[in-house]
């Protein structure tokens, strides 16, 4: 489990202590436990050269490993509103200029992402991604626990968890209200760092 870069209560009121506690210490932890178990079973299957077992373990590994990767990105790209949470990059910074180039403004990007992520059918994730080839920023959604690592040439910059367990305790069925409030705790500093690292390794 990655260590949270803040205390459980620090994302309130956007996300209550209870919702973060349940999400991190129960949901995320359970995915990690299930992944560890499946990895042990995979190793045993490989040791026995049991190809049927190796293949049958793939869906559970895809689900739980994807979840662990996605949640690790999610926790990292949030921050308390009393600190870096919700503070947009300054004009002139690389991410600011790229967002303005691709989206016109942060307001437009946030508005679009809020609508799209709130509208994901079933469980999934909304992502701000950078295309490795063009460096352009785009919105991508993935379903269940699939992640951006499964999409060729896209680098995840911002992970938004649209699963009910991410907000239901606080917002009930109002996913749109959760999506509206999550921007108050998005750590754009982390998003910008990811962008600059990704942009430095662009495929030419
Ligand atoms: Mn989740």
PDB file of C-alpha atoms and ligand atoms in Angstrom:
ATOM      1  CA  UNK A   1       0.000   0.000   0.000  1.00  0.00           C
ATOM      2  CA  UNK A   2       1.326   3.449  -0.837  1.00  0.00           C
ATOM      3  CA  UNK A   3       1.384   5.758   2.177  1.00  0.00           C
ATOM      4  CA  UNK A   4      -1.237   8.519   1.929  1.00  0.00           C
ATOM      5  CA  UNK A   5       0.459  11.924   1.520  1.00  0.00           C
ATOM      6  CA  UNK A   6      -2.111  13.437   3.974  1.00  0.00           C
ATOM      7  CA  UNK A   7      -4.261  12.339   6.929  1.00  0.00           C
ATOM      8  CA  UNK A   8      -7.599  10.577   6.389  1.00  0.00           C
ATOM      9  CA  UNK A   9      -9.575  13.664   7.455  1.00  0.00           C
ATOM     10  CA  UNK A  10      -7.581  16.194   5.440  1.00  0.00           C
ATOM     11  CA  UNK A  11      -9.631  16.031   2.226  1.00  0.00           C
ATOM     12  CA  UNK A  12     -12.851  17.063   4.014  1.00  0.00           C
ATOM     13  CA  UNK A  13     -15.311  18.508   3.242  1.00  0.00           C
ATOM     14  CA  UNK A  14     -14.837  17.425  -0.400  1.00  0.00           C
ATOM     15  CA  UNK A  15     -14.246  13.860   0.845  1.00  0.00           C
ATOM     16  CA  UNK A  16     -15.048  13.018   4.473  1.00  0.00           C
ATOM     17  CA  UNK A  17     -12.691  11.139   6.761  1.00  0.00           C
ATOM     18  CA  UNK A  18     -15.081   8.166   6.666  1.00  0.00           C
ATOM     19  CA  UNK A  19     -15.138   7.927   2.882  1.00  0.00           C
ATOM     20  CA  UNK A  20     -11.332   8.172   2.607  1.00  0.00           C
ATOM     21  CA  UNK A  21     -10.871   5.654   5.452  1.00  0.00           C
ATOM     22  CA  UNK A  22     -13.228   3.124   3.856  1.00  0.00           C
ATOM     23  CA  UNK A  23     -11.842   3.680   0.374  1.00  0.00           C
ATOM     24  CA  UNK A  24      -8.171   3.450   1.356  1.00  0.00           C
ATOM     25  CA  UNK A  25      -8.149   1.036   4.300  1.00  0.00           C
ATOM     26  CA  UNK A  26     -10.863  -1.299   3.060  1.00  0.00           C
ATOM     27  CA  UNK A  27     -11.364  -1.105  -0.711  1.00  0.00           C
ATOM     28  CA  UNK A  28      -7.819  -0.387  -1.851  1.00  0.00           C
ATOM     29  CA  UNK A  29      -6.350  -2.737   0.784  1.00  0.00           C
ATOM     30  CA  UNK A  30      -8.667  -5.555  -0.302  1.00  0.00           C
ATOM     31  CA  UNK A  31      -7.562  -5.183  -3.931  1.00  0.00           C
ATOM     32  CA  UNK A  32      -3.944  -5.405  -2.767  1.00  0.00           C
ATOM     33  CA  UNK A  33      -4.639  -8.483  -0.622  1.00  0.00           C
ATOM     34  CA  UNK A  34      -6.452 -10.183  -3.501  1.00  0.00           C
ATOM     35  CA  UNK A  35      -3.628  -9.274  -5.876  1.00  0.00           C
ATOM     36  CA  UNK A  36      -0.992 -10.714  -3.537  1.00  0.00           C
ATOM     37  CA  UNK A  37      -2.974 -13.950  -3.244  1.00  0.00           C
ATOM     38  CA  UNK A  38      -3.389 -14.211  -7.023  1.00  0.00           C
ATOM     39  CA  UNK A  39       0.334 -13.554  -7.557  1.00  0.00           C
ATOM     40  CA  UNK A  40       1.182 -16.424  -5.172  1.00  0.00           C
ATOM     41  CA  UNK A  41      -1.226 -18.677  -7.057  1.00  0.00           C
ATOM     42  CA  UNK A  42       0.322 -17.558 -10.343  1.00  0.00           C
ATOM     43  CA  UNK A  43       3.816 -18.381  -9.119  1.00  0.00           C
ATOM     44  CA  UNK A  44       2.640 -21.817  -7.995  1.00  0.00           C
ATOM     45  CA  UNK A  45       0.974 -22.393 -11.374  1.00  0.00           C
ATOM     46  CA  UNK A  46       4.160 -21.331 -13.212  1.00  0.00           C
ATOM     47  CA  UNK A  47       6.273 -23.605 -10.992  1.00  0.00           C
ATOM     48  CA  UNK A  48       3.984 -26.522 -11.856  1.00  0.00           C
ATOM     49  CA  UNK A  49       3.834 -25.559 -15.541  1.00  0.00           C
ATOM     50  CA  UNK A  50       0.044 -25.482 -15.158  1.00  0.00           C
ATOM     51  CA  UNK A  51      -0.933 -23.378 -18.177  1.00  0.00           C
ATOM     52  CA  UNK A  52      -4.669 -23.634 -17.543  1.00  0.00           C
ATOM     53  CA  UNK A  53      -4.227 -22.134 -14.086  1.00  0.00           C
ATOM     54  CA  UNK A  54      -1.873 -19.442 -15.440  1.00  0.00           C
ATOM     55  CA  UNK A  55      -4.516 -18.366 -17.957  1.00  0.00           C
ATOM     56  CA  UNK A  56      -7.449 -18.573 -15.550  1.00  0.00           C
ATOM     57  CA  UNK A  57      -5.687 -16.241 -13.093  1.00  0.00           C
ATOM     58  CA  UNK A  58      -5.359 -13.421 -15.659  1.00  0.00           C
ATOM     59  CA  UNK A  59      -8.764 -11.751 -15.098  1.00  0.00           C
ATOM     60  CA  UNK A  60      -8.319 -11.533 -11.315  1.00  0.00           C
ATOM     61  CA  UNK A  61      -4.786 -10.150 -11.740  1.00  0.00           C
ATOM     62  CA  UNK A  62      -5.929  -7.626 -14.356  1.00  0.00           C
ATOM     63  CA  UNK A  63      -8.707  -6.412 -12.051  1.00  0.00           C
ATOM     64  CA  UNK A  64      -6.785  -6.193  -8.786  1.00  0.00           C
ATOM     65  CA  UNK A  65      -3.433  -5.015 -10.182  1.00  0.00           C
ATOM     66  CA  UNK A  66      -5.222  -2.419 -12.321  1.00  0.00           C
ATOM     67  CA  UNK A  67      -7.083  -1.252  -9.248  1.00  0.00           C
ATOM     68  CA  UNK A  68      -3.887  -0.967  -7.201  1.00  0.00           C
ATOM     69  CA  UNK A  69      -2.138   1.065  -9.930  1.00  0.00           C
ATOM     70  CA  UNK A  70      -5.182   3.327 -10.443  1.00  0.00           C
ATOM     71  CA  UNK A  71      -5.776   3.979  -6.744  1.00  0.00           C
ATOM     72  CA  UNK A  72      -2.093   4.703  -6.153  1.00  0.00           C
ATOM     73  CA  UNK A  73      -2.286   7.425  -8.842  1.00  0.00           C
ATOM     74  CA  UNK A  74      -5.585   8.720  -7.409  1.00  0.00           C
ATOM     75  CA  UNK A  75      -4.340   9.165  -3.823  1.00  0.00           C
ATOM     76  CA  UNK A  76      -1.190  10.851  -5.068  1.00  0.00           C
ATOM     77  CA  UNK A  77      -3.067  13.357  -7.239  1.00  0.00           C
ATOM     78  CA  UNK A  78      -5.252  14.620  -4.377  1.00  0.00           C
ATOM     79  CA  UNK A  79      -4.279  17.114  -1.663  1.00  0.00           C
ATOM     80  CA  UNK A  80      -6.025  19.019   1.149  1.00  0.00           C
ATOM     81  CA  UNK A  81      -7.733  22.252   0.073  1.00  0.00           C
ATOM     82  CA  UNK A  82      -5.797  23.972   2.889  1.00  0.00           C
ATOM     83  CA  UNK A  83      -2.596  23.053   1.023  1.00  0.00           C
ATOM     84  CA  UNK A  84      -2.043  22.385  -2.678  1.00  0.00           C
ATOM     85  CA  UNK A  85      -5.567  21.036  -3.306  1.00  0.00           C
ATOM     86  CA  UNK A  86      -7.443  22.915  -6.022  1.00  0.00           C
ATOM     87  CA  UNK A  87      -4.618  25.367  -6.754  1.00  0.00           C
ATOM     88  CA  UNK A  88      -4.335  25.712 -10.524  1.00  0.00           C
ATOM     89  CA  UNK A  89      -0.908  25.953 -12.172  1.00  0.00           C
ATOM     90  CA  UNK A  90       0.267  29.518 -12.724  1.00  0.00           C
ATOM     91  CA  UNK A  91       0.109  31.164 -16.164  1.00  0.00           C
ATOM     92  CA  UNK A  92       3.365  30.532 -18.001  1.00  0.00           C
ATOM     93  CA  UNK A  93       3.947  27.101 -16.462  1.00  0.00           C
ATOM     94  CA  UNK A  94       4.208  24.172 -18.926  1.00  0.00           C
ATOM     95  CA  UNK A  95       0.924  22.522 -17.914  1.00  0.00           C
ATOM     96  CA  UNK A  96      -0.961  25.820 -17.865  1.00  0.00           C
ATOM     97  CA  UNK A  97       0.174  26.674 -21.386  1.00  0.00           C
ATOM     98  CA  UNK A  98      -0.664  23.186 -22.682  1.00  0.00           C
ATOM     99  CA  UNK A  99      -4.161  23.226 -21.158  1.00  0.00           C
ATOM    100  CA  UNK A 100      -4.843  26.634 -22.689  1.00  0.00           C
ATOM    101  CA  UNK A 101      -3.553  25.389 -26.078  1.00  0.00           C
ATOM    102  CA  UNK A 102      -5.645  22.196 -26.075  1.00  0.00           C
ATOM    103  CA  UNK A 103      -8.706  23.251 -24.063  1.00  0.00           C
ATOM    104  CA  UNK A 104      -8.867  27.029 -24.117  1.00  0.00           C
ATOM    105  CA  UNK A 105      -8.936  27.256 -20.323  1.00  0.00           C
ATOM    106  CA  UNK A 106      -8.909  25.197 -17.132  1.00  0.00           C
ATOM    107  CA  UNK A 107     -12.560  26.085 -16.673  1.00  0.00           C
ATOM    108  CA  UNK A 108     -13.453  24.376 -19.956  1.00  0.00           C
ATOM    109  CA  UNK A 109     -11.333  21.325 -19.178  1.00  0.00           C
ATOM    110  CA  UNK A 110     -12.813  20.942 -15.692  1.00  0.00           C
ATOM    111  CA  UNK A 111     -16.347  21.454 -16.952  1.00  0.00           C
ATOM    112  CA  UNK A 112     -15.902  18.800 -19.663  1.00  0.00           C
ATOM    113  CA  UNK A 113     -14.225  16.287 -17.339  1.00  0.00           C
ATOM    114  CA  UNK A 114     -16.929  16.759 -14.708  1.00  0.00           C
ATOM    115  CA  UNK A 115     -19.683  15.990 -17.222  1.00  0.00           C
ATOM    116  CA  UNK A 116     -17.923  13.029 -18.815  1.00  0.00           C
ATOM    117  CA  UNK A 117     -16.797  11.395 -15.566  1.00  0.00           C
ATOM    118  CA  UNK A 118     -20.185  11.912 -13.930  1.00  0.00           C
ATOM    119  CA  UNK A 119     -21.723  10.179 -16.966  1.00  0.00           C
ATOM    120  CA  UNK A 120     -19.594   7.025 -16.953  1.00  0.00           C
ATOM    121  CA  UNK A 121     -21.949   4.047 -17.104  1.00  0.00           C
ATOM    122  CA  UNK A 122     -21.326   1.585 -14.307  1.00  0.00           C
ATOM    123  CA  UNK A 123     -17.950   1.645 -12.570  1.00  0.00           C
ATOM    124  CA  UNK A 124     -14.867   3.211 -14.052  1.00  0.00           C
ATOM    125  CA  UNK A 125     -12.309   5.963 -14.129  1.00  0.00           C
ATOM    126  CA  UNK A 126     -11.984   9.317 -15.841  1.00  0.00           C
ATOM    127  CA  UNK A 127      -8.475  10.370 -16.871  1.00  0.00           C
ATOM    128  CA  UNK A 128      -6.536  13.360 -18.034  1.00  0.00           C
ATOM    129  CA  UNK A 129      -3.923  11.839 -20.311  1.00  0.00           C
ATOM    130  CA  UNK A 130      -1.019  13.007 -22.436  1.00  0.00           C
ATOM    131  CA  UNK A 131      -0.510  11.467 -25.862  1.00  0.00           C
ATOM    132  CA  UNK A 132       3.159  10.423 -26.068  1.00  0.00           C
ATOM    133  CA  UNK A 133       3.381  11.197 -29.768  1.00  0.00           C
ATOM    134  CA  UNK A 134       1.710  14.632 -29.958  1.00  0.00           C
ATOM    135  CA  UNK A 135       2.017  15.721 -26.283  1.00  0.00           C
ATOM    136  CA  UNK A 136      -1.656  16.750 -26.526  1.00  0.00           C
ATOM    137  CA  UNK A 137      -3.903  16.425 -23.477  1.00  0.00           C
ATOM    138  CA  UNK A 138      -7.125  14.489 -23.708  1.00  0.00           C
ATOM    139  CA  UNK A 139      -9.917  12.884 -21.693  1.00  0.00           C
ATOM    140  CA  UNK A 140     -10.128   9.083 -21.633  1.00  0.00           C
ATOM    141  CA  UNK A 141     -12.428   6.860 -19.604  1.00  0.00           C
ATOM    142  CA  UNK A 142     -11.755   3.262 -18.610  1.00  0.00           C
ATOM    143  CA  UNK A 143     -14.168   0.724 -17.210  1.00  0.00           C
ATOM    144  CA  UNK A 144     -13.987  -1.454 -14.106  1.00  0.00           C
ATOM    145  CA  UNK A 145     -10.366  -1.288 -12.967  1.00  0.00           C
ATOM    146  CA  UNK A 146      -8.701  -1.031 -16.359  1.00  0.00           C
ATOM    147  CA  UNK A 147      -6.095   1.701 -16.457  1.00  0.00           C
ATOM    148  CA  UNK A 148      -4.293   3.966 -18.876  1.00  0.00           C
ATOM    149  CA  UNK A 149      -1.346   1.568 -18.931  1.00  0.00           C
ATOM    150  CA  UNK A 150      -3.580  -0.578 -21.189  1.00  0.00           C
ATOM    151  CA  UNK A 151      -4.057   2.265 -23.717  1.00  0.00           C
ATOM    152  CA  UNK A 152      -1.098   2.537 -26.123  1.00  0.00           C
ATOM    153  CA  UNK A 153       0.814   5.855 -26.141  1.00  0.00           C
ATOM    154  CA  UNK A 154      -1.293   7.500 -23.426  1.00  0.00           C
ATOM    155  CA  UNK A 155       0.267   8.611 -20.123  1.00  0.00           C
ATOM    156  CA  UNK A 156      -1.998   9.152 -17.091  1.00  0.00           C
ATOM    157  CA  UNK A 157      -1.746  12.645 -15.586  1.00  0.00           C
ATOM    158  CA  UNK A 158      -4.871  12.745 -13.411  1.00  0.00           C
ATOM    159  CA  UNK A 159      -6.963   9.824 -12.133  1.00  0.00           C
ATOM    160  CA  UNK A 160     -10.582  10.393 -11.097  1.00  0.00           C
ATOM    161  CA  UNK A 161     -12.266   7.429  -9.416  1.00  0.00           C
ATOM    162  CA  UNK A 162     -15.897   7.208 -10.549  1.00  0.00           C
ATOM    163  CA  UNK A 163     -16.735   4.047  -8.601  1.00  0.00           C
ATOM    164  CA  UNK A 164     -19.615   4.432  -6.149  1.00  0.00           C
ATOM    165  CA  UNK A 165     -17.347   3.426  -3.256  1.00  0.00           C
ATOM    166  CA  UNK A 166     -15.344   6.638  -3.885  1.00  0.00           C
ATOM    167  CA  UNK A 167     -18.245   8.920  -2.909  1.00  0.00           C
ATOM    168  CA  UNK A 168     -21.437   7.110  -1.894  1.00  0.00           C
ATOM    169  CA  UNK A 169     -21.077   7.657   1.878  1.00  0.00           C
ATOM    170  CA  UNK A 170     -20.851  11.415   1.321  1.00  0.00           C
ATOM    171  CA  UNK A 171     -22.900  12.016  -1.810  1.00  0.00           C
ATOM    172  CA  UNK A 172     -25.280   9.044  -2.094  1.00  0.00           C
ATOM    173  CA  UNK A 173     -26.251   8.780  -5.779  1.00  0.00           C
ATOM    174  CA  UNK A 174     -25.128  12.339  -6.664  1.00  0.00           C
ATOM    175  CA  UNK A 175     -21.967  11.468  -8.566  1.00  0.00           C
ATOM    176  CA  UNK A 176     -22.115  14.872 -10.291  1.00  0.00           C
ATOM    177  CA  UNK A 177     -21.801  16.640  -6.919  1.00  0.00           C
ATOM    178  CA  UNK A 178     -18.789  14.476  -6.035  1.00  0.00           C
ATOM    179  CA  UNK A 179     -17.185  15.289  -9.373  1.00  0.00           C
ATOM    180  CA  UNK A 180     -17.827  18.991  -8.854  1.00  0.00           C
ATOM    181  CA  UNK A 181     -16.214  18.970  -5.414  1.00  0.00           C
ATOM    182  CA  UNK A 182     -13.247  16.759  -6.206  1.00  0.00           C
ATOM    183  CA  UNK A 183     -11.588  19.655  -8.073  1.00  0.00           C
ATOM    184  CA  UNK A 184     -11.184  21.381  -4.684  1.00  0.00           C
ATOM    185  CA  UNK A 185      -8.728  18.632  -3.709  1.00  0.00           C
ATOM    186  CA  UNK A 186      -6.985  17.924  -7.019  1.00  0.00           C
ATOM    187  CA  UNK A 187      -3.221  18.370  -6.661  1.00  0.00           C
ATOM    188  CA  UNK A 188      -2.318  20.098  -9.939  1.00  0.00           C
ATOM    189  CA  UNK A 189       1.288  20.225  -8.806  1.00  0.00           C
ATOM    190  CA  UNK A 190       1.427  16.421  -9.081  1.00  0.00           C
ATOM    191  CA  UNK A 191      -0.399  16.538 -12.427  1.00  0.00           C
ATOM    192  CA  UNK A 192       2.135  19.046 -13.741  1.00  0.00           C
ATOM    193  CA  UNK A 193       5.068  16.923 -12.521  1.00  0.00           C
ATOM    194  CA  UNK A 194       3.641  13.885 -14.333  1.00  0.00           C
ATOM    195  CA  UNK A 195       3.118  16.003 -17.461  1.00  0.00           C
ATOM    196  CA  UNK A 196       6.700  17.291 -17.478  1.00  0.00           C
ATOM    197  CA  UNK A 197       8.146  13.804 -16.944  1.00  0.00           C
ATOM    198  CA  UNK A 198       5.953  12.398 -19.728  1.00  0.00           C
ATOM    199  CA  UNK A 199       6.701  15.288 -22.096  1.00  0.00           C
ATOM    200  CA  UNK A 200      10.447  14.826 -21.566  1.00  0.00           C
ATOM    201  CA  UNK A 201      10.221  11.265 -22.884  1.00  0.00           C
ATOM    202  CA  UNK A 202       8.174  11.920 -25.972  1.00  0.00           C
ATOM    203  CA  UNK A 203       8.513   9.540 -28.910  1.00  0.00           C
ATOM    204  CA  UNK A 204       9.838  11.459 -31.909  1.00  0.00           C
TER     205      UNK A 204
HETATM  206 MN1  LIG B   1     -11.836   3.264  -5.749  1.00  0.00          MN
END
